[in-house]
Short mmCIF file of C-alpha atoms and ligand atoms in Angstrom, two decimals:
data_model
loop_
_atom_site.label_atom_id
_atom_site.label_comp_id
_atom_site.label_asym_id
_atom_site.label_seq_id
_atom_site.Cartn_x
_atom_site.Cartn_y
_atom_site.Cartn_z
CA UNK B 1 -2.24 -9.78 -12.02
CA UNK B 2 -0.75 -13.65 -10.59
CA UNK B 3 -1.48 -12.57 -6.63
CA UNK B 4 1.09 -15.15 -4.64
CA UNK B 5 1.16 -14.66 -0.86
CA UNK B 6 5.34 -13.71 0.59
CA UNK B 7 7.12 -15.98 2.70
CA UNK B 8 8.00 -14.17 6.17
CA UNK B 9 11.19 -14.34 4.62
CA UNK B 10 10.14 -12.60 1.65
CA UNK B 11 8.45 -10.09 3.82
CA UNK B 12 11.77 -9.51 5.29
CA UNK B 13 13.67 -8.85 2.39
CA UNK B 14 11.20 -7.04 0.01
CA UNK B 15 10.77 -4.57 3.43
CA UNK B 16 13.83 -3.40 3.33
CA UNK B 17 13.43 -1.54 -0.15
CA UNK B 18 10.25 0.09 2.14
CA UNK B 19 12.02 1.81 4.75
CA UNK B 20 9.13 3.80 5.48
CA UNK B 21 6.81 1.04 5.28
CA UNK B 22 6.54 -1.57 8.89
CA UNK B 23 4.91 -4.31 9.52
CA UNK B 24 1.74 -3.66 11.81
CA UNK B 25 -0.95 -6.16 12.46
CA UNK B 26 0.10 -8.16 9.97
CA UNK B 27 -0.49 -5.36 7.63
CA UNK B 28 1.76 -3.70 5.38
CA UNK B 29 1.76 0.22 7.41
CA UNK B 30 2.99 3.46 6.72
CA UNK B 31 1.78 7.08 6.91
CA UNK B 32 2.37 9.92 4.90
CA UNK B 33 2.26 13.24 4.81
CA UNK B 34 1.82 15.53 2.80
CA UNK B 35 1.19 19.61 2.38
CA UNK B 36 -2.00 20.12 2.16
CA UNK B 37 -5.25 18.28 1.37
CA UNK B 38 -5.56 18.86 -2.16
CA UNK B 39 -2.06 17.31 -2.32
CA UNK B 40 -3.37 14.08 -0.36
CA UNK B 41 -5.76 13.83 -2.73
CA UNK B 42 -4.56 13.69 -5.75
CA UNK B 43 -2.22 11.84 -4.81
CA UNK B 44 -5.16 9.02 -3.69
CA UNK B 45 -5.79 9.33 -6.81
CA UNK B 46 -3.12 8.43 -9.07
CA UNK B 47 -2.93 5.40 -6.56
CA UNK B 48 -6.40 4.39 -7.33
CA UNK B 49 -5.57 4.31 -11.15
CA UNK B 50 -3.06 2.24 -9.81
CA UNK B 51 -5.19 0.23 -8.15
CA UNK B 52 -7.58 -1.00 -10.06
CA UNK B 53 -5.63 -1.82 -12.87
CA UNK B 54 -4.10 -4.41 -10.47
CA UNK B 55 -6.93 -4.77 -9.51
CA UNK B 56 -5.26 -4.81 -5.61
CA UNK B 57 -7.43 -1.87 -3.86
CA UNK B 58 -5.49 -0.52 0.00
CA UNK B 59 -7.62 0.39 3.15
CA UNK B 60 -6.62 3.57 3.16
CA UNK B 61 -7.50 6.68 5.66
CA UNK B 62 -7.00 10.44 5.25
CA UNK B 63 -7.15 13.43 7.41
CA UNK B 64 -6.34 16.51 5.76
CA UNK B 65 -2.80 16.11 4.34
CA UNK B 66 -2.53 12.36 6.38
CA UNK B 67 -2.41 9.15 4.90
CA UNK B 68 -2.44 5.71 7.06
CA UNK B 69 -2.65 2.98 4.51
CA UNK B 70 -2.42 -0.77 5.64
CA UNK B 71 -2.13 -3.31 2.44
CA UNK B 72 -2.76 -7.04 2.65
CA UNK B 73 -4.16 -9.16 0.55
CA UNK B 74 -8.22 -9.80 1.70
CA UNK B 75 -8.78 -12.86 -1.56
CA UNK B 76 -5.96 -14.30 0.63
CA UNK B 77 -6.72 -14.28 4.48
CA UNK B 78 -4.96 -11.07 4.46
CA UNK B 79 -1.54 -12.44 3.65
CA UNK B 80 1.11 -10.29 2.42
CA UNK B 81 1.00 -11.47 -1.31
CA UNK B 82 3.69 -9.53 -4.18
CA UNK B 83 1.17 -6.25 -5.22
CA UNK B 84 0.52 -5.51 -2.37
CA UNK B 85 4.22 -5.43 -2.56
CA UNK B 86 3.75 -3.86 -6.01
CA UNK B 87 0.99 -1.20 -4.40
CA UNK B 88 3.60 0.16 -2.19
CA UNK B 89 6.10 0.57 -3.88
CA UNK B 90 3.86 1.96 -7.04
CA UNK B 91 2.49 4.15 -3.19
CA UNK B 92 6.14 5.58 -3.02
CA UNK B 93 7.11 6.59 -6.43
CA UNK B 94 4.29 8.11 -6.70
CA UNK B 95 4.64 10.26 -3.64
CA UNK B 96 8.34 10.75 -4.33
N1 H2B K 128 -7.63 -5.56 -3.40
C1 H2B K 128 -7.03 -6.49 -2.18
N2 H2B K 128 -6.38 -5.62 -1.46
N3 H2B K 128 -7.37 -8.53 -1.69
C2 H2B K 128 -7.74 -8.50 -2.09
O1 H2B K 128 -7.69 -9.89 -2.10
C3 H2B K 128 -8.26 -7.24 -3.67
C4 H2B K 128 -8.33 -6.71 -4.32
N4 H2B K 128 -9.71 -8.89 -4.27
N5 H2B K 128 -9.04 -6.61 -4.57
C5 H2B K 128 -10.08 -8.03 -5.62
C6 H2B K 128 -9.85 -6.83 -5.51
C7 H2B K 128 -10.89 -9.14 -5.15
O2 H2B K 128 -11.72 -8.87 -4.68
C8 H2B K 128 -11.65 -9.34 -6.78
C9 H2B K 128 -12.79 -10.32 -7.74
O3 H2B K 128 -10.22 -9.76 -8.39
#
């Protein structure tokens, strides 16, 4: 899938559709809280399948039901790209 770097303006308008996300250390950042480890893990597996399909992979950390996520595009000096936005939206829809 084509990947392209987003301007600051594009990132700002994308964030308007991702109210639970923020920019932290230049990356798209969110913490998810699930009821259990099993629920968190199930979500992570679903996300992983999608991430691999689009060849765009998250940095994330899981502790029991909590998953912290940082999204950026390594191949573009850690800029935020269209694929980071796509992955963030998919993560939210899979968590809903
Ligand atoms: N994931 C992320 N987050 N950023 C990338 O630049 C990236 C990736 N590049 N997954 C992909 C894999 C690249 O290394 C492969 C070769 O397409």
